mmCIF file of N, CA and C in Angstrom:
data_model
loop_
_atom_site.group_PDB
_atom_site.id
_atom_site.type_symbol
_atom_site.label_atom_id
_atom_site.label_comp_id
_atom_site.label_asym_id
_atom_site.label_seq_id
_atom_site.Cartn_x
_atom_site.Cartn_y
_atom_site.Cartn_z
ATOM 1 N N UNK A 1 134.782 212.638 363.961
ATOM 2 C CA UNK A 1 133.821 211.787 363.300
ATOM 3 C C UNK A 1 132.580 212.588 362.924
ATOM 4 N N UNK A 2 131.938 212.186 361.824
ATOM 5 C CA UNK A 2 130.718 212.866 361.386
ATOM 6 C C UNK A 2 129.603 212.608 362.385
ATOM 7 N N UNK A 3 128.685 213.549 362.436
ATOM 8 C CA UNK A 3 127.523 213.399 363.311
ATOM 9 C C UNK A 3 126.734 212.160 362.891
ATOM 10 N N UNK A 4 126.447 211.308 363.856
ATOM 11 C CA UNK A 4 125.661 210.123 363.561
ATOM 12 C C UNK A 4 126.436 209.019 362.874
ATOM 13 N N UNK A 5 127.758 209.153 362.789
ATOM 14 C CA UNK A 5 128.567 208.136 362.117
ATOM 15 C C UNK A 5 128.591 206.841 362.932
ATOM 16 N N UNK A 6 129.050 205.809 362.301
ATOM 17 C CA UNK A 6 129.184 204.510 362.958
ATOM 18 C C UNK A 6 130.117 204.615 364.166
ATOM 19 N N UNK A 7 131.197 205.374 364.029
ATOM 20 C CA UNK A 7 132.140 205.537 365.148
ATOM 21 C C UNK A 7 131.461 206.229 366.325
ATOM 22 N N UNK A 8 130.679 207.269 366.045
ATOM 23 C CA UNK A 8 129.982 207.971 367.124
ATOM 24 C C UNK A 8 128.988 207.059 367.824
ATOM 25 N N UNK A 9 128.289 206.269 367.060
ATOM 26 C CA UNK A 9 127.328 205.334 367.661
ATOM 27 C C UNK A 9 128.050 204.292 368.506
ATOM 28 N N UNK A 10 129.185 203.831 368.025
ATOM 29 C CA UNK A 10 129.960 202.845 368.767
ATOM 30 C C UNK A 10 130.458 203.432 370.079
ATOM 31 N N UNK A 11 131.042 204.631 370.027
ATOM 32 C CA UNK A 11 131.524 205.279 371.248
ATOM 33 C C UNK A 11 130.379 205.562 372.209
ATOM 34 N N UNK A 12 129.233 205.992 371.691
ATOM 35 C CA UNK A 12 128.075 206.254 372.547
ATOM 36 C C UNK A 12 127.637 204.971 373.252
ATOM 37 N N UNK A 13 127.624 203.861 372.524
ATOM 38 C CA UNK A 13 127.226 202.581 373.111
ATOM 39 C C UNK A 13 128.230 202.128 374.167
ATOM 40 N N UNK A 14 129.511 202.268 373.867
ATOM 41 C CA UNK A 14 130.544 201.893 374.839
ATOM 42 C C UNK A 14 130.428 202.770 376.080
ATOM 43 N N UNK A 15 130.306 204.072 375.875
ATOM 44 C CA UNK A 15 130.171 204.997 377.000
ATOM 45 C C UNK A 15 128.975 204.670 377.877
ATOM 46 N N UNK A 16 127.844 204.376 377.246
ATOM 47 C CA UNK A 16 126.629 204.047 377.994
ATOM 48 C C UNK A 16 126.806 202.747 378.773
ATOM 49 N N UNK A 17 127.414 201.764 378.151
ATOM 50 C CA UNK A 17 127.620 200.464 378.810
ATOM 51 C C UNK A 17 128.560 200.598 380.006
ATOM 52 N N UNK A 18 129.681 201.291 379.817
ATOM 53 C CA UNK A 18 130.643 201.466 380.911
ATOM 54 C C UNK A 18 130.012 202.295 382.028
ATOM 55 N N UNK A 19 129.279 203.350 381.672
ATOM 56 C CA UNK A 19 128.594 204.165 382.686
ATOM 57 C C UNK A 19 127.631 203.319 383.502
ATOM 58 N N UNK A 20 126.895 202.467 382.829
ATOM 59 C CA UNK A 20 125.946 201.589 383.511
ATOM 60 C C UNK A 20 126.670 200.637 384.461
ATOM 61 N N UNK A 21 127.759 200.051 384.003
ATOM 62 C CA UNK A 21 128.530 199.148 384.855
ATOM 63 C C UNK A 21 129.081 199.876 386.081
ATOM 64 N N UNK A 22 129.643 201.072 385.864
ATOM 65 C CA UNK A 22 130.201 201.837 386.979
ATOM 66 C C UNK A 22 129.102 202.264 387.951
ATOM 67 N N UNK A 23 127.932 202.606 387.425
ATOM 68 C CA UNK A 23 126.811 203.014 388.277
ATOM 69 C C UNK A 23 126.342 201.872 389.176
ATOM 70 N N UNK A 24 126.598 200.650 388.736
ATOM 71 C CA UNK A 24 126.190 199.483 389.523
ATOM 72 C C UNK A 24 127.357 198.872 390.293
ATOM 73 N N UNK A 25 128.393 199.661 390.506
ATOM 74 C CA UNK A 25 129.488 199.225 391.378
ATOM 75 C C UNK A 25 130.632 198.488 390.730
ATOM 76 N N UNK A 26 130.649 198.401 389.422
ATOM 77 C CA UNK A 26 131.776 197.741 388.761
ATOM 78 C C UNK A 26 133.044 198.543 389.030
ATOM 79 N N UNK A 27 134.141 197.845 389.101
ATOM 80 C CA UNK A 27 135.429 198.486 389.348
ATOM 81 C C UNK A 27 136.200 198.544 388.037
ATOM 82 N N UNK A 28 136.769 199.697 387.752
ATOM 83 C CA UNK A 28 137.609 199.855 386.565
ATOM 84 C C UNK A 28 139.060 199.928 387.035
ATOM 85 N N UNK A 29 139.922 199.205 386.364
ATOM 86 C CA UNK A 29 141.341 199.220 386.715
ATOM 87 C C UNK A 29 141.986 200.506 386.198
ATOM 88 N N UNK A 30 143.139 200.868 386.753
ATOM 89 C CA UNK A 30 143.838 202.044 386.237
ATOM 90 C C UNK A 30 144.091 201.968 384.727
ATOM 91 N N UNK A 31 144.446 200.794 384.244
ATOM 92 C CA UNK A 31 144.699 200.645 382.806
ATOM 93 C C UNK A 31 143.424 200.883 382.010
ATOM 94 N N UNK A 32 142.307 200.351 382.483
ATOM 95 C CA UNK A 32 141.026 200.548 381.788
ATOM 96 C C UNK A 32 140.628 202.025 381.795
ATOM 97 N N UNK A 33 140.819 202.687 382.924
ATOM 98 C CA UNK A 33 140.475 204.108 383.023
ATOM 99 C C UNK A 33 141.336 204.916 382.061
ATOM 100 N N UNK A 34 142.636 204.647 382.055
ATOM 101 C CA UNK A 34 143.545 205.362 381.164
ATOM 102 C C UNK A 34 143.213 205.139 379.705
ATOM 103 N N UNK A 35 142.974 203.894 379.359
ATOM 104 C CA UNK A 35 142.696 203.548 377.965
ATOM 105 C C UNK A 35 141.363 204.141 377.498
ATOM 106 N N UNK A 36 140.323 204.031 378.317
ATOM 107 C CA UNK A 36 139.022 204.608 377.944
ATOM 108 C C UNK A 36 139.119 206.118 377.774
ATOM 109 N N UNK A 37 139.741 206.780 378.727
ATOM 110 C CA UNK A 37 139.872 208.241 378.656
ATOM 111 C C UNK A 37 140.633 208.646 377.404
ATOM 112 N N UNK A 38 141.742 207.968 377.165
ATOM 113 C CA UNK A 38 142.573 208.278 376.002
ATOM 114 C C UNK A 38 141.801 208.051 374.704
ATOM 115 N N UNK A 39 141.128 206.895 374.595
ATOM 116 C CA UNK A 39 140.416 206.555 373.359
ATOM 117 C C UNK A 39 139.311 207.569 373.055
ATOM 118 N N UNK A 40 138.524 207.909 374.062
ATOM 119 C CA UNK A 40 137.455 208.887 373.839
ATOM 120 C C UNK A 40 138.042 210.243 373.468
ATOM 121 N N UNK A 41 139.142 210.621 374.118
ATOM 122 C CA UNK A 41 139.783 211.898 373.814
ATOM 123 C C UNK A 41 140.348 211.938 372.409
ATOM 124 N N UNK A 42 141.054 210.889 372.020
ATOM 125 C CA UNK A 42 141.645 210.843 370.680
ATOM 126 C C UNK A 42 140.581 210.871 369.598
ATOM 127 N N UNK A 43 139.444 210.234 369.864
ATOM 128 C CA UNK A 43 138.357 210.196 368.885
ATOM 129 C C UNK A 43 137.466 211.435 368.984
ATOM 130 N N UNK A 44 137.771 212.297 369.941
ATOM 131 C CA UNK A 44 136.989 213.524 370.173
ATOM 132 C C UNK A 44 135.512 213.208 370.426
ATOM 133 N N UNK A 45 135.298 212.152 371.214
ATOM 134 C CA UNK A 45 133.936 211.722 371.540
ATOM 135 C C UNK A 45 133.617 212.132 372.979
ATOM 136 N N UNK A 46 132.804 213.164 373.120
ATOM 137 C CA UNK A 46 132.460 213.652 374.442
ATOM 138 C C UNK A 46 131.494 212.697 375.129
ATOM 139 N N UNK A 47 131.769 212.465 376.412
ATOM 140 C CA UNK A 47 130.924 211.605 377.234
ATOM 141 C C UNK A 47 131.016 212.118 378.667
ATOM 142 N N UNK A 48 130.400 213.279 378.938
ATOM 143 C CA UNK A 48 130.555 213.904 380.257
ATOM 144 C C UNK A 48 130.204 212.999 381.432
ATOM 145 N N UNK A 49 129.115 212.262 381.346
ATOM 146 C CA UNK A 49 128.725 211.386 382.458
ATOM 147 C C UNK A 49 129.782 210.311 382.695
ATOM 148 N N UNK A 50 130.273 209.729 381.617
ATOM 149 C CA UNK A 50 131.306 208.705 381.736
ATOM 150 C C UNK A 50 132.573 209.295 382.347
ATOM 151 N N UNK A 51 132.987 210.465 381.893
ATOM 152 C CA UNK A 51 134.217 211.064 382.400
ATOM 153 C C UNK A 51 134.091 211.461 383.867
ATOM 154 N N UNK A 52 132.900 211.872 384.292
ATOM 155 C CA UNK A 52 132.682 212.163 385.714
ATOM 156 C C UNK A 52 132.801 210.888 386.533
ATOM 157 N N UNK A 53 132.233 209.807 386.022
ATOM 158 C CA UNK A 53 132.311 208.533 386.728
ATOM 159 C C UNK A 53 133.744 208.007 386.764
ATOM 160 N N UNK A 54 134.447 208.116 385.651
ATOM 161 C CA UNK A 54 135.832 207.648 385.620
ATOM 162 C C UNK A 54 136.688 208.432 386.611
ATOM 163 N N UNK A 55 136.461 209.737 386.702
ATOM 164 C CA UNK A 55 137.215 210.555 387.655
ATOM 165 C C UNK A 55 136.939 210.094 389.080
ATOM 166 N N UNK A 56 135.679 209.843 389.372
ATOM 167 C CA UNK A 56 135.309 209.402 390.724
ATOM 168 C C UNK A 56 135.939 208.059 391.072
ATOM 169 N N UNK A 57 136.031 207.173 390.093
ATOM 170 C CA UNK A 57 136.626 205.860 390.307
ATOM 171 C C UNK A 57 138.151 205.956 390.349
ATOM 172 N N UNK A 58 138.722 206.881 389.585
ATOM 173 C CA UNK A 58 140.174 206.997 389.480
ATOM 174 C C UNK A 58 140.824 207.577 390.729
ATOM 175 N N UNK A 59 140.258 208.640 391.266
ATOM 176 C CA UNK A 59 140.923 209.359 392.364
ATOM 177 C C UNK A 59 141.349 208.443 393.513
ATOM 178 N N UNK A 60 140.487 207.563 394.019
ATOM 179 C CA UNK A 60 140.922 206.725 395.140
ATOM 180 C C UNK A 60 142.038 205.740 394.803
ATOM 181 N N UNK A 61 142.249 205.478 393.511
ATOM 182 C CA UNK A 61 143.272 204.499 393.132
ATOM 183 C C UNK A 61 144.485 205.112 392.449
ATOM 184 N N UNK A 62 144.602 206.417 392.431
ATOM 185 C CA UNK A 62 145.707 207.054 391.699
ATOM 186 C C UNK A 62 147.076 206.563 392.142
ATOM 187 N N UNK A 63 147.215 206.217 393.397
ATOM 188 C CA UNK A 63 148.534 205.776 393.890
ATOM 189 C C UNK A 63 148.997 204.477 393.254
ATOM 190 N N UNK A 64 148.100 203.714 392.653
ATOM 191 C CA UNK A 64 148.503 202.457 392.006
ATOM 192 C C UNK A 64 148.526 202.556 390.482
ATOM 193 N N UNK A 65 148.267 203.739 389.944
ATOM 194 C CA UNK A 65 148.340 203.943 388.497
ATOM 195 C C UNK A 65 149.793 203.858 388.038
ATOM 196 N N UNK A 66 150.008 203.194 386.926
ATOM 197 C CA UNK A 66 151.300 203.258 386.254
ATOM 198 C C UNK A 66 151.390 204.638 385.607
ATOM 199 N N UNK A 67 152.598 205.173 385.469
ATOM 200 C CA UNK A 67 152.724 206.494 384.835
ATOM 201 C C UNK A 67 152.052 206.587 383.471
ATOM 202 N N UNK A 68 152.127 205.518 382.683
ATOM 203 C CA UNK A 68 151.530 205.565 381.343
ATOM 204 C C UNK A 68 150.008 205.667 381.421
ATOM 205 N N UNK A 69 149.378 204.956 382.349
ATOM 206 C CA UNK A 69 147.921 205.033 382.500
ATOM 207 C C UNK A 69 147.501 206.401 383.018
ATOM 208 N N UNK A 70 148.302 206.949 383.911
ATOM 209 C CA UNK A 70 148.027 208.293 384.429
ATOM 210 C C UNK A 70 148.083 209.311 383.295
ATOM 211 N N UNK A 71 149.122 209.215 382.475
ATOM 212 C CA UNK A 71 149.278 210.137 381.346
ATOM 213 C C UNK A 71 148.162 209.968 380.327
ATOM 214 N N UNK A 72 147.785 208.722 380.040
ATOM 215 C CA UNK A 72 146.692 208.485 379.086
ATOM 216 C C UNK A 72 145.395 209.107 379.576
ATOM 217 N N UNK A 73 145.113 208.921 380.849
ATOM 218 C CA UNK A 73 143.873 209.449 381.405
ATOM 219 C C UNK A 73 143.836 210.972 381.287
ATOM 220 N N UNK A 74 144.900 211.619 381.724
ATOM 221 C CA UNK A 74 144.942 213.079 381.680
ATOM 222 C C UNK A 74 144.884 213.576 380.240
ATOM 223 N N UNK A 75 145.539 212.870 379.351
ATOM 224 C CA UNK A 75 145.529 213.257 377.939
ATOM 225 C C UNK A 75 144.102 213.213 377.372
ATOM 226 N N UNK A 76 143.353 212.174 377.718
ATOM 227 C CA UNK A 76 141.968 212.069 377.248
ATOM 228 C C UNK A 76 141.110 213.214 377.744
ATOM 229 N N UNK A 77 141.248 213.538 379.018
ATOM 230 C CA UNK A 77 140.484 214.655 379.581
ATOM 231 C C UNK A 77 140.870 215.959 378.894
ATOM 232 N N UNK A 78 142.165 216.151 378.673
ATOM 233 C CA UNK A 78 142.641 217.389 378.050
ATOM 234 C C UNK A 78 142.166 217.517 376.606
ATOM 235 N N UNK A 79 142.213 216.413 375.860
ATOM 236 C CA UNK A 79 141.801 216.461 374.445
ATOM 237 C C UNK A 79 140.357 216.914 374.290
ATOM 238 N N UNK A 80 139.533 216.543 375.266
ATOM 239 C CA UNK A 80 138.124 216.917 375.203
ATOM 240 C C UNK A 80 137.843 218.229 375.930
ATOM 241 N N UNK A 81 138.860 218.762 376.591
ATOM 242 C CA UNK A 81 138.657 219.990 377.352
ATOM 243 C C UNK A 81 137.737 219.778 378.536
ATOM 244 N N UNK A 82 137.717 218.541 379.053
ATOM 245 C CA UNK A 82 136.845 218.207 380.171
ATOM 246 C C UNK A 82 137.489 218.704 381.456
ATOM 247 N N UNK A 83 136.809 219.609 382.124
ATOM 248 C CA UNK A 83 137.337 220.240 383.321
ATOM 249 C C UNK A 83 137.003 219.400 384.551
ATOM 250 N N UNK A 84 138.033 218.857 385.181
ATOM 251 C CA UNK A 84 137.855 218.032 386.381
ATOM 252 C C UNK A 84 138.902 218.440 387.415
ATOM 253 N N UNK A 85 138.755 219.636 388.029
ATOM 254 C CA UNK A 85 139.774 220.129 388.956
ATOM 255 C C UNK A 85 140.155 219.166 390.078
ATOM 256 N N UNK A 86 139.208 218.487 390.746
ATOM 257 C CA UNK A 86 139.633 217.561 391.808
ATOM 258 C C UNK A 86 140.520 216.429 391.276
ATOM 259 N N UNK A 87 140.189 215.931 390.091
ATOM 260 C CA UNK A 87 140.994 214.873 389.489
ATOM 261 C C UNK A 87 142.386 215.395 389.153
ATOM 262 N N UNK A 88 142.469 216.538 388.501
ATOM 263 C CA UNK A 88 143.767 217.071 388.103
ATOM 264 C C UNK A 88 144.626 217.422 389.305
ATOM 265 N N UNK A 89 144.019 217.917 390.354
ATOM 266 C CA UNK A 89 144.759 218.203 391.579
ATOM 267 C C UNK A 89 145.329 216.913 392.176
ATOM 268 N N UNK A 90 144.498 215.881 392.228
ATOM 269 C CA UNK A 90 144.945 214.588 392.761
ATOM 270 C C UNK A 90 146.028 213.970 391.879
ATOM 271 N N UNK A 91 145.899 214.111 390.555
ATOM 272 C CA UNK A 91 146.913 213.592 389.631
ATOM 273 C C UNK A 91 148.241 214.304 389.855
ATOM 274 N N UNK A 92 148.190 215.617 390.031
ATOM 275 C CA UNK A 92 149.411 216.387 390.276
ATOM 276 C C UNK A 92 150.105 215.884 391.528
ATOM 277 N N UNK A 93 149.353 215.711 392.600
ATOM 278 C CA UNK A 93 149.938 215.229 393.849
ATOM 279 C C UNK A 93 150.526 213.821 393.681
ATOM 280 N N UNK A 94 149.838 212.983 392.944
ATOM 281 C CA UNK A 94 150.312 211.616 392.697
ATOM 282 C C UNK A 94 151.597 211.633 391.876
ATOM 283 N N UNK A 95 151.622 212.418 390.819
ATOM 284 C CA UNK A 95 152.802 212.482 389.948
ATOM 285 C C UNK A 95 154.011 212.999 390.722
ATOM 286 N N UNK A 96 153.804 213.952 391.609
ATOM 287 C CA UNK A 96 154.915 214.493 392.402
ATOM 288 C C UNK A 96 155.495 213.459 393.366
ATOM 289 N N UNK A 97 154.689 212.487 393.754
ATOM 290 C CA UNK A 97 155.131 211.454 394.694
ATOM 291 C C UNK A 97 155.791 210.261 394.008
ATOM 292 N N UNK A 98 155.680 210.181 392.688
ATOM 293 C CA UNK A 98 156.261 209.039 391.973
ATOM 294 C C UNK A 98 157.783 209.137 392.008
ATOM 295 N N UNK A 99 158.406 208.010 392.331
ATOM 296 C CA UNK A 99 159.870 207.979 392.377
ATOM 297 C C UNK A 99 160.482 208.190 391.010
ATOM 298 N N UNK A 100 159.915 207.545 390.036
ATOM 299 C CA UNK A 100 160.403 207.672 388.671
ATOM 300 C C UNK A 100 159.220 207.880 387.742
ATOM 301 N N UNK A 101 159.254 208.985 387.051
ATOM 302 C CA UNK A 101 158.222 209.273 386.070
ATOM 303 C C UNK A 101 158.919 209.289 384.715
ATOM 304 N N UNK A 102 158.671 208.259 383.891
ATOM 305 C CA UNK A 102 159.335 208.202 382.588
ATOM 306 C C UNK A 102 159.149 209.502 381.803
ATOM 307 N N UNK A 103 160.159 209.858 381.048
ATOM 308 C CA UNK A 103 160.151 211.106 380.293
ATOM 309 C C UNK A 103 158.907 211.226 379.422
ATOM 310 N N UNK A 104 158.551 210.163 378.739
ATOM 311 C CA UNK A 104 157.385 210.208 377.848
ATOM 312 C C UNK A 104 156.100 210.496 378.627
ATOM 313 N N UNK A 105 155.919 209.817 379.765
ATOM 314 C CA UNK A 105 154.727 210.045 380.586
ATOM 315 C C UNK A 105 154.720 211.458 381.151
ATOM 316 N N UNK A 106 155.870 211.914 381.590
ATOM 317 C CA UNK A 106 155.970 213.285 382.120
ATOM 318 C C UNK A 106 155.614 214.283 381.034
ATOM 319 N N UNK A 107 156.116 214.054 379.829
ATOM 320 C CA UNK A 107 155.823 214.960 378.719
ATOM 321 C C UNK A 107 154.326 214.984 378.415
ATOM 322 N N UNK A 108 153.689 213.820 378.401
ATOM 323 C CA UNK A 108 152.240 213.760 378.155
ATOM 324 C C UNK A 108 151.477 214.511 379.247
ATOM 325 N N UNK A 109 151.899 214.345 380.486
ATOM 326 C CA UNK A 109 151.230 215.053 381.566
ATOM 327 C C UNK A 109 151.378 216.559 381.425
ATOM 328 N N UNK A 110 152.588 217.005 381.161
ATOM 329 C CA UNK A 110 152.837 218.447 381.030
ATOM 330 C C UNK A 110 152.058 219.053 379.870
ATOM 331 N N UNK A 111 152.052 218.366 378.740
ATOM 332 C CA UNK A 111 151.313 218.852 377.564
ATOM 333 C C UNK A 111 149.814 218.899 377.862
ATOM 334 N N UNK A 112 149.328 217.923 378.578
ATOM 335 C CA UNK A 112 147.901 217.879 378.888
ATOM 336 C C UNK A 112 147.469 219.015 379.790
ATOM 337 N N UNK A 113 148.367 219.469 380.647
ATOM 338 C CA UNK A 113 148.041 220.570 381.548
ATOM 339 C C UNK A 113 148.112 221.921 380.849
ATOM 340 N N UNK A 114 148.753 221.958 379.692
ATOM 341 C CA UNK A 114 148.944 223.243 378.987
ATOM 342 C C UNK A 114 147.639 223.783 378.431
#
């Protein structure tokens, strides 16, 4: 998106609102975390504070993430090149423990780590 575009302003507003909610104890579901991470990554909208907060909220709940939400989250972080070693380490451990990891989700995870 162009600098100062409507899309950038929208993403900035969403990021600020979600960051504010998380800072005040709001809980984000695995689906919300995956979708937000993916959307910001696909739109190439950097939001370091938001991504740090999402990682902090995600790690304790990784065991209840659906494979698709896990893949979306990692994909968003990867698209932005956001380095979150504790999150990626925890995601790796979680993915290894999953009984069934759908091929598509596994592929997204592997590509994101590349």
